[in-house]
PDB file of C-alpha atoms in Angstrom:
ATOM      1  CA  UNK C1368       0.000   0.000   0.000  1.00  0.00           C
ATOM      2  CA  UNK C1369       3.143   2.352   0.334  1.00  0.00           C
ATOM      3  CA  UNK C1370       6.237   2.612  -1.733  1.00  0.00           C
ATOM      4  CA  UNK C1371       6.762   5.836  -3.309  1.00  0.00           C
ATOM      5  CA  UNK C1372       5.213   6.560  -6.314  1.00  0.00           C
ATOM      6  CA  UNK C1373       8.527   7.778  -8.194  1.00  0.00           C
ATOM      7  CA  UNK C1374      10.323   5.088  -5.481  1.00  0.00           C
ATOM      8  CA  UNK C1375       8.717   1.911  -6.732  1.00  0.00           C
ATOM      9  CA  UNK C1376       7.412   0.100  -9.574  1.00  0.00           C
ATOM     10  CA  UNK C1377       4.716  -1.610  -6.861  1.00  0.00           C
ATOM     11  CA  UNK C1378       0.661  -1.292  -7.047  1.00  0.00           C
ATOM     12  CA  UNK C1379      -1.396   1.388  -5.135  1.00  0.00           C
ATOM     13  CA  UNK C1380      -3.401  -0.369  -2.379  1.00  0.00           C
ATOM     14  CA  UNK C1381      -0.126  -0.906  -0.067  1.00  0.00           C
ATOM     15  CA  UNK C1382       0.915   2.303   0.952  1.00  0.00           C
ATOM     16  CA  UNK C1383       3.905   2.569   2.091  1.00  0.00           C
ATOM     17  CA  UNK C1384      15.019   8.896   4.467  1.00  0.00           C
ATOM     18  CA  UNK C1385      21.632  12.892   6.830  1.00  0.00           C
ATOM     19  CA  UNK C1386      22.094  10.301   9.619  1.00  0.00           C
ATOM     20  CA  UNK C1387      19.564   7.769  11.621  1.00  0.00           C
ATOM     21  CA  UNK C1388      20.141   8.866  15.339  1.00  0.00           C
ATOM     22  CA  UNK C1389      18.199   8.873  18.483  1.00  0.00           C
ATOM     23  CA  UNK C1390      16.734  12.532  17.630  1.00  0.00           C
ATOM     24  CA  UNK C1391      14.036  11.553  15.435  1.00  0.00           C
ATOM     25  CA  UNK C1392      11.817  10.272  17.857  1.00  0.00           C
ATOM     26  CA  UNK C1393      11.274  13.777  18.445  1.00  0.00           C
ATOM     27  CA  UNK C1394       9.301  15.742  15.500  1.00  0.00           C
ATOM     28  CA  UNK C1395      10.219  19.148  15.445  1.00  0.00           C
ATOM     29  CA  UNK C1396       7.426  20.567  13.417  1.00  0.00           C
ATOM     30  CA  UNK C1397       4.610  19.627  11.667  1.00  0.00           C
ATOM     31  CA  UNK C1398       4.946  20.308   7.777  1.00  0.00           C
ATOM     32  CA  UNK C1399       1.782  21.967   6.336  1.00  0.00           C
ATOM     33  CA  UNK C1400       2.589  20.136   2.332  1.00  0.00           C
ATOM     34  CA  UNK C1401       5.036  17.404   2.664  1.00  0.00           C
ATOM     35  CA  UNK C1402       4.479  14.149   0.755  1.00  0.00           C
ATOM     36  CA  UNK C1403       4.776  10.260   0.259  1.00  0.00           C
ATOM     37  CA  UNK C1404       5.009   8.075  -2.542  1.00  0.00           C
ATOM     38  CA  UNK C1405       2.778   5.466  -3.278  1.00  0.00           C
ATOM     39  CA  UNK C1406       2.716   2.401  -4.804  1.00  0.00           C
ATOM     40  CA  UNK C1407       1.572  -0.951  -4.201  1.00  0.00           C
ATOM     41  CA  UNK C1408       2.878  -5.025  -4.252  1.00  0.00           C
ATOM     42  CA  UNK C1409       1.823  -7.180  -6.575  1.00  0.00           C
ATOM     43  CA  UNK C1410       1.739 -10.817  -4.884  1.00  0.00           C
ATOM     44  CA  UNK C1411       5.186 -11.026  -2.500  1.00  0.00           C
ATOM     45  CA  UNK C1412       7.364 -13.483  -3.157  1.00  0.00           C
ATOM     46  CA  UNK C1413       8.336 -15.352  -0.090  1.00  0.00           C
ATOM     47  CA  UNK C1414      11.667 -16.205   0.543  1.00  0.00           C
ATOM     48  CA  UNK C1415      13.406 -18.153   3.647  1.00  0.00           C
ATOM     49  CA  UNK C1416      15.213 -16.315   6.283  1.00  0.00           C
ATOM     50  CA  UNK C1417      18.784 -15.336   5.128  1.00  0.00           C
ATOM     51  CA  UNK C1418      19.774 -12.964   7.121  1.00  0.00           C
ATOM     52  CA  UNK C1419      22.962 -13.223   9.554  1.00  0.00           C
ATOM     53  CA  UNK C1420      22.707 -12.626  13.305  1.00  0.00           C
ATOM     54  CA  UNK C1421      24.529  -9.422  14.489  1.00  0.00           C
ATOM     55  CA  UNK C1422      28.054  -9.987  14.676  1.00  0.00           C
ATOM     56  CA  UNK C1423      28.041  -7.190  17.444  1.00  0.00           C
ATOM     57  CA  UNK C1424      27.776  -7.147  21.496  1.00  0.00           C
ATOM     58  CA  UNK C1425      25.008  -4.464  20.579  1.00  0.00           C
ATOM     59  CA  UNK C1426      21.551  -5.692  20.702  1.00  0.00           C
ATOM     60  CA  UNK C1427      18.120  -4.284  19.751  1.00  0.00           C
ATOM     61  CA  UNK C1428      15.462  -4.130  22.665  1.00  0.00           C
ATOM     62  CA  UNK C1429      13.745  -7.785  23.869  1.00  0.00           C
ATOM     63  CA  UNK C1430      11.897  -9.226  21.181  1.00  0.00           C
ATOM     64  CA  UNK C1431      13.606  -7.983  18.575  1.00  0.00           C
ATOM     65  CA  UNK C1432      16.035  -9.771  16.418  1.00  0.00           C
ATOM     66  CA  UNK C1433      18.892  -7.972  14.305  1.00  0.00           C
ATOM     67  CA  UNK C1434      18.864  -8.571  10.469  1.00  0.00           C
ATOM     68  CA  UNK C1435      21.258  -8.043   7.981  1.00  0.00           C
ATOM     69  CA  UNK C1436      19.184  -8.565   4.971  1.00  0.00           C
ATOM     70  CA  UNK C1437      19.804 -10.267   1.616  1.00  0.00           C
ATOM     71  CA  UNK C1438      19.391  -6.303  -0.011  1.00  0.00           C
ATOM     72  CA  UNK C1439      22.423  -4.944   1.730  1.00  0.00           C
ATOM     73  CA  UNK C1440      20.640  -3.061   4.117  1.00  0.00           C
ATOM     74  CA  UNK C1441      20.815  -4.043   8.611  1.00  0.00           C
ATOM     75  CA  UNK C1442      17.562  -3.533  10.310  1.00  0.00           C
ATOM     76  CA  UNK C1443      15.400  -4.550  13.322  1.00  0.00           C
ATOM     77  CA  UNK C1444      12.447  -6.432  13.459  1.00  0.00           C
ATOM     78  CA  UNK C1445      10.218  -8.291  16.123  1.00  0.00           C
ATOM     79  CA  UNK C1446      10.988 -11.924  16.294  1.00  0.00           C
ATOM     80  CA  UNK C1447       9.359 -14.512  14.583  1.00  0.00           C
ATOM     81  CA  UNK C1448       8.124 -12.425  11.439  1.00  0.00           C
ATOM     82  CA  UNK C1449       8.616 -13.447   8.412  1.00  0.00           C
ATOM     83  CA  UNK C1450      10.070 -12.038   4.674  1.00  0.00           C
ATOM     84  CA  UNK C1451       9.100 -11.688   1.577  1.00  0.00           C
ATOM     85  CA  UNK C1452      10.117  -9.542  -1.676  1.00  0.00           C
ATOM     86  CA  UNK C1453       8.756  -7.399  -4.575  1.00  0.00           C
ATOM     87  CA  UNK C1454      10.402  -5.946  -7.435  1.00  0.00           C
ATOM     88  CA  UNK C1455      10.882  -2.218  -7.200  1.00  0.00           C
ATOM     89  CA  UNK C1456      11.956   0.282 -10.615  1.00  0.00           C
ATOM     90  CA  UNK C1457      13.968   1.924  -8.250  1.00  0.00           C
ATOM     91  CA  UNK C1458      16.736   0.982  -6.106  1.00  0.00           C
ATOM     92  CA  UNK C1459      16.740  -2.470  -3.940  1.00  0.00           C
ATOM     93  CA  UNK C1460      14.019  -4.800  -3.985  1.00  0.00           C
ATOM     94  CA  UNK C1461      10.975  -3.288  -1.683  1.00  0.00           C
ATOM     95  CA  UNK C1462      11.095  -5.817   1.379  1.00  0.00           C
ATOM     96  CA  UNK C1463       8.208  -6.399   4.097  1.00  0.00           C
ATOM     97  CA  UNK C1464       8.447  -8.315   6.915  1.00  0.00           C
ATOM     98  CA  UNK C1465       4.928  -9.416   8.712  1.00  0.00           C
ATOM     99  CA  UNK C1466       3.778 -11.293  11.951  1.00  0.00           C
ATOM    100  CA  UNK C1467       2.646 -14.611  11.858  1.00  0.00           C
ATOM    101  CA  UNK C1468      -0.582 -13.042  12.286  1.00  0.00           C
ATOM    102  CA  UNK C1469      -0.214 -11.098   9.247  1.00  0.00           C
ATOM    103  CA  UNK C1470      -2.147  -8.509  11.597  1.00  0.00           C
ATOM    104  CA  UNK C1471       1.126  -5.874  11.504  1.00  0.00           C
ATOM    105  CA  UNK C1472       3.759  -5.515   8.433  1.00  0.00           C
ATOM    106  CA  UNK C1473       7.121  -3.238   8.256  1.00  0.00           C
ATOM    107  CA  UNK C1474       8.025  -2.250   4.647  1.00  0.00           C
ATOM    108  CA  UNK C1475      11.207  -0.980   3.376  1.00  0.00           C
ATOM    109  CA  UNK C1476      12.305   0.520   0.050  1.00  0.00           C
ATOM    110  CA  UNK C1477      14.773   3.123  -1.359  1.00  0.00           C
ATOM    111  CA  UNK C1478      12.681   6.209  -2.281  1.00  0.00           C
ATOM    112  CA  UNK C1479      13.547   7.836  -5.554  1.00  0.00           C
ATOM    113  CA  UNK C1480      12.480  11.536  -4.903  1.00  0.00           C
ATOM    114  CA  UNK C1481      15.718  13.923  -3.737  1.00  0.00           C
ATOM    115  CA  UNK C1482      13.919  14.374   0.130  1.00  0.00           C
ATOM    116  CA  UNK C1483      11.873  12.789   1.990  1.00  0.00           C
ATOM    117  CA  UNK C1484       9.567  15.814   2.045  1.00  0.00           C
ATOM    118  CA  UNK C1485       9.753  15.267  -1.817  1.00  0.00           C
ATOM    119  CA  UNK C1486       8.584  11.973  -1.291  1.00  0.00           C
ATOM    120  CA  UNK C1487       5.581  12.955   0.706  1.00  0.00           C
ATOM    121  CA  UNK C1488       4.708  15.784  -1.886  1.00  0.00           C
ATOM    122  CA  UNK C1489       4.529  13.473  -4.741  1.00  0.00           C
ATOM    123  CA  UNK C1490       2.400  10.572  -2.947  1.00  0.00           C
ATOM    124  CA  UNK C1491      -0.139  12.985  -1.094  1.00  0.00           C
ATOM    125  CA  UNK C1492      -0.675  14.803  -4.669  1.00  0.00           C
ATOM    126  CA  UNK C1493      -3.804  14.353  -6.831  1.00  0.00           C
ATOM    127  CA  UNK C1494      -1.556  12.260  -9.502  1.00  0.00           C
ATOM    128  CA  UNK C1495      -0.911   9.453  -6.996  1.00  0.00           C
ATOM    129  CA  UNK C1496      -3.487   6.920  -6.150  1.00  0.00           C
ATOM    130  CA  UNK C1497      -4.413   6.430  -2.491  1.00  0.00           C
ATOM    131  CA  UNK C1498      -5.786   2.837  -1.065  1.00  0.00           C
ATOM    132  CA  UNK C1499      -9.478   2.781  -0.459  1.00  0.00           C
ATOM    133  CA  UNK C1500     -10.615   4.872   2.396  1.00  0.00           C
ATOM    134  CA  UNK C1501      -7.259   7.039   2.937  1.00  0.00           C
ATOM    135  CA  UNK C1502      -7.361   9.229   5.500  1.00  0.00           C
ATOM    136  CA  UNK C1503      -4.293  11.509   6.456  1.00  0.00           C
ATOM    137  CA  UNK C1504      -4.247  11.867  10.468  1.00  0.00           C
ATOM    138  CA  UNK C1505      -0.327  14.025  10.248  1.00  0.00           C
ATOM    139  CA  UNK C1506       2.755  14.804   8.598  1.00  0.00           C
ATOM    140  CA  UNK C1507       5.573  15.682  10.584  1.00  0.00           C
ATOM    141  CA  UNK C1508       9.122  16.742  10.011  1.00  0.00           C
ATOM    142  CA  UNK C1509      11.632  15.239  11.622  1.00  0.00           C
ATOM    143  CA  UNK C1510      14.427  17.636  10.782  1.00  0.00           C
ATOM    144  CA  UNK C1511      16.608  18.152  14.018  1.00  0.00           C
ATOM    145  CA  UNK C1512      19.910  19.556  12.567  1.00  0.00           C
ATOM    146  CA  UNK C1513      21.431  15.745  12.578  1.00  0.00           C
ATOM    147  CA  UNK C1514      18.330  13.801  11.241  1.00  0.00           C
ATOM    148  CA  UNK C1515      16.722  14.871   8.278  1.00  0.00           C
ATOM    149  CA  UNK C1516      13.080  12.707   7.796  1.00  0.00           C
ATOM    150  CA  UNK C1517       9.317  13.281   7.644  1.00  0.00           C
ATOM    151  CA  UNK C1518       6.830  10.731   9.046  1.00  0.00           C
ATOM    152  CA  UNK C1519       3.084  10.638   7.074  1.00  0.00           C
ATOM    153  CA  UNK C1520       0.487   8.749   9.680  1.00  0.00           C
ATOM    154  CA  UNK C1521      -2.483   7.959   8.009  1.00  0.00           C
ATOM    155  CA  UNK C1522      -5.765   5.635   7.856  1.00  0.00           C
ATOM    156  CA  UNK C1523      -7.329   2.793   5.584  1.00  0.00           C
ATOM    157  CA  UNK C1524      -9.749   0.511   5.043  1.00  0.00           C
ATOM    158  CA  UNK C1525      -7.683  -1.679   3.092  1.00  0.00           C
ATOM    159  CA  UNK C1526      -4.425  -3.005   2.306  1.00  0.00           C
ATOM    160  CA  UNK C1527      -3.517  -4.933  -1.118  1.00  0.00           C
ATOM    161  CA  UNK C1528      -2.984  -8.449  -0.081  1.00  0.00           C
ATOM    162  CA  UNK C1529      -3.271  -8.114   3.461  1.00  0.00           C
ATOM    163  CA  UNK C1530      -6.255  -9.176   5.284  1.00  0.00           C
ATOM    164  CA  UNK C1531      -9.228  -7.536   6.474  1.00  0.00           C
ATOM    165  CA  UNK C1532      -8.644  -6.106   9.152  1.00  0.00           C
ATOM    166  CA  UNK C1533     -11.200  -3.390   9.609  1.00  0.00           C
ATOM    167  CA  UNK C1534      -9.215   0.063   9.296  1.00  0.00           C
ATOM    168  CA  UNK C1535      -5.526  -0.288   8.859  1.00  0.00           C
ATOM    169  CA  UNK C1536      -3.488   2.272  10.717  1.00  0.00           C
ATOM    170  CA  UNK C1537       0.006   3.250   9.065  1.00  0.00           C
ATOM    171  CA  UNK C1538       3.145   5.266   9.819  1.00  0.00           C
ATOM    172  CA  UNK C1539       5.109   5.836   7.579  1.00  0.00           C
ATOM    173  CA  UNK C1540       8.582   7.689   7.847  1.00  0.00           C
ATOM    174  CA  UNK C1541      11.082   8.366   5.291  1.00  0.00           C
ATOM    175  CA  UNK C1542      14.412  10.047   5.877  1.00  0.00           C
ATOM    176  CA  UNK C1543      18.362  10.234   4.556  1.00  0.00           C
ATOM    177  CA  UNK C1544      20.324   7.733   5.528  1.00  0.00           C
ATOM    178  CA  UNK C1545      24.441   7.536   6.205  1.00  0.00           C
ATOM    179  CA  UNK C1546      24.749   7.090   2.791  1.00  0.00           C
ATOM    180  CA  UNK C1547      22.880  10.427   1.875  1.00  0.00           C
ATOM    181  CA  UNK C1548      20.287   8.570   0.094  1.00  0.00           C
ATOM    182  CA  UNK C1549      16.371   8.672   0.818  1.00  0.00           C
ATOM    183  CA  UNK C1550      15.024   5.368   2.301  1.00  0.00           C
ATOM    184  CA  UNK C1551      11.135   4.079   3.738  1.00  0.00           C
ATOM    185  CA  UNK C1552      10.008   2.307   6.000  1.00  0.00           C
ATOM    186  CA  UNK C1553       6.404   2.266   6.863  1.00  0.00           C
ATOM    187  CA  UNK C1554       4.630   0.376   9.766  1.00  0.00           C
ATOM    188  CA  UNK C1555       1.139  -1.469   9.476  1.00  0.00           C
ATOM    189  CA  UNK C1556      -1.066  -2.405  11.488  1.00  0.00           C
ATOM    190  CA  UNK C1557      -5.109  -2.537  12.846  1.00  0.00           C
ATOM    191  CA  UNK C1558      -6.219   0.974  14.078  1.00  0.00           C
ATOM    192  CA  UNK C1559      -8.038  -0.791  16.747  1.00  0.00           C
ATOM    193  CA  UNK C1560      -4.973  -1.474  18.477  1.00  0.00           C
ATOM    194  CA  UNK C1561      -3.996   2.107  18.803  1.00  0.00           C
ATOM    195  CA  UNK C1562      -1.405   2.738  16.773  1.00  0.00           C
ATOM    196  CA  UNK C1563       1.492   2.588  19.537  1.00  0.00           C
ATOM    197  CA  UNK C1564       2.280  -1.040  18.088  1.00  0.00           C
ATOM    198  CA  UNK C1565       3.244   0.510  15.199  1.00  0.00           C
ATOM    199  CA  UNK C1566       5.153   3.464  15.828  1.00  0.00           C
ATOM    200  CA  UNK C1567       7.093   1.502  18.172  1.00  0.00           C
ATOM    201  CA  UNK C1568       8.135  -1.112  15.891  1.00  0.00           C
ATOM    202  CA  UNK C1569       8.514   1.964  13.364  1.00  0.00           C
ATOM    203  CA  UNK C1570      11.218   3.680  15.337  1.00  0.00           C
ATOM    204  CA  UNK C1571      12.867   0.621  16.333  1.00  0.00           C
ATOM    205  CA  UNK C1572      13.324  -0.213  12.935  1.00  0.00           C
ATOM    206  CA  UNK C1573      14.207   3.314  11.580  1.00  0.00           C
ATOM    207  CA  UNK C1574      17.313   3.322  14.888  1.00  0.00           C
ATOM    208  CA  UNK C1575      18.485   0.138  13.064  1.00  0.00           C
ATOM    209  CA  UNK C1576      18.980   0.813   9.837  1.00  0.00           C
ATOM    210  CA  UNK C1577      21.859   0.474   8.359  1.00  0.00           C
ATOM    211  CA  UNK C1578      22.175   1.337   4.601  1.00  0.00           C
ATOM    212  CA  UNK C1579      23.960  -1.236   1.970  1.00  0.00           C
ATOM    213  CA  UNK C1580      27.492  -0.789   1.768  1.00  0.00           C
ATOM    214  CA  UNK C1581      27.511   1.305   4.637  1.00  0.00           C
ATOM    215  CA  UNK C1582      29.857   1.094   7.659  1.00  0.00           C
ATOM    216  CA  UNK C1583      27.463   1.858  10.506  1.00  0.00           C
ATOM    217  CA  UNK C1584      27.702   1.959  13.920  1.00  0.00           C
ATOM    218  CA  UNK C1585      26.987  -1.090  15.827  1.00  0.00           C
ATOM    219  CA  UNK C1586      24.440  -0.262  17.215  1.00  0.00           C
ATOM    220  CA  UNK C1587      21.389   3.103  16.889  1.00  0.00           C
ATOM    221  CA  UNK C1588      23.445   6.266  16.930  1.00  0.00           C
ATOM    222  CA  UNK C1589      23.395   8.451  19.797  1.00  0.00           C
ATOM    223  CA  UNK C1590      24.993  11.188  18.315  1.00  0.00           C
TER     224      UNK C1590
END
């Protein structure tokens, strides 16, 4: 339901970032016309669990696991959920992970736009399709002088090859990475849960990432 609409050459119904550091848990203001891109998955394909355990003493928080996916890219994730893949025009191949439920989804993809406020432009504009039932709750900037990101939270009744849930509640950040390039990832889940499910396993993820060929810390930066 979420990759960029310049980002990735994925359908519209699932809607999908300067240096990841501690700081962008704290939005500094809300933008008035910032913007996503959209896009949407075709059917996944699954593939089994290649990723390498951390090599470092650093861990993410209980019930996560460390990944160093198959894309290049290091990133966080709950235990237990699984992979899977789509082709994306742009970039590395968009990659979501999902509970065993398949009640809550993290999806990451390079974004093609030069910023993420770019990004957010593009999707929330007339000439990019929204999933059924979009609903934009905020967009926030993330911008704190070390972190440069945006973070679109919206609403929807439905997510391409998800289940039905009811509404779907999504957050979905994209920023610049160490590598100066714009990356997403976007959270997914059921709004009757809240929401805090998913900006939790949102920022844990975003703390985590490590671009490809990028020597990262070993663990978030707390620059």
């Amino acid at each position: 339901m979420v990759v960029g609409a310049a980002a990735v050459g994925v359908a519209v119904s699932l809607v999908l970032t300067l240096v990841v550091g501690k700081g962008h848990h704290k939005p500094a203001a809300v933008a008035a016309s910032a913007t996503p891109k959209s896009s949407a998955p075709a059917t996944p394909t699954s593939e089994p669990p290649t990723e390498s355990a951390s090599p470092s003493a650093s861990t993410p928080p209980a019930g996560y696991r460390l990944r160093h996916d198959t894309e290049g890219f290091r990133i966080a994730t709950p235990e237990g959920w699984t992979r899977s893949t789509v082709a994306s025009s742009y970039g590395f191949a968009v990659v979501s992970y999902r509970s065993p439920d398949r009640e809550h989804r993290l999806q990451v993809y390079q974004v093609a736009e030069a910023t993420p406020a770019a990004s957010f432009e593009l999707y929330l504009s007339d000439q990019t399709p929204k999933p059924r039932g979009f609903k934009k709750l905020a967009l926030t900037t993330l911008d704190d002088g070390r972190f440069t990101g945006s973070r679109l939270e919206y609403l929807a009744d439905t997510i391409s090859g998800e289940p039905d849930l009811g509404t779907w509640h999504v957050v979905d950040e994209r920023f610049v990475g160490q590598d100066g390039k714009v990356y997403a990832i976007a959270s997914y889940g059921p709004e009757a849960g809240g929401g805090d499910d998913e900006l939790a396993y949102l920022t844990t993820a975003v703390d985590w990432f490590c671009p490809p060929d990028t020597a990262c810390d070993a663990g978030p930066s707390t620059d």
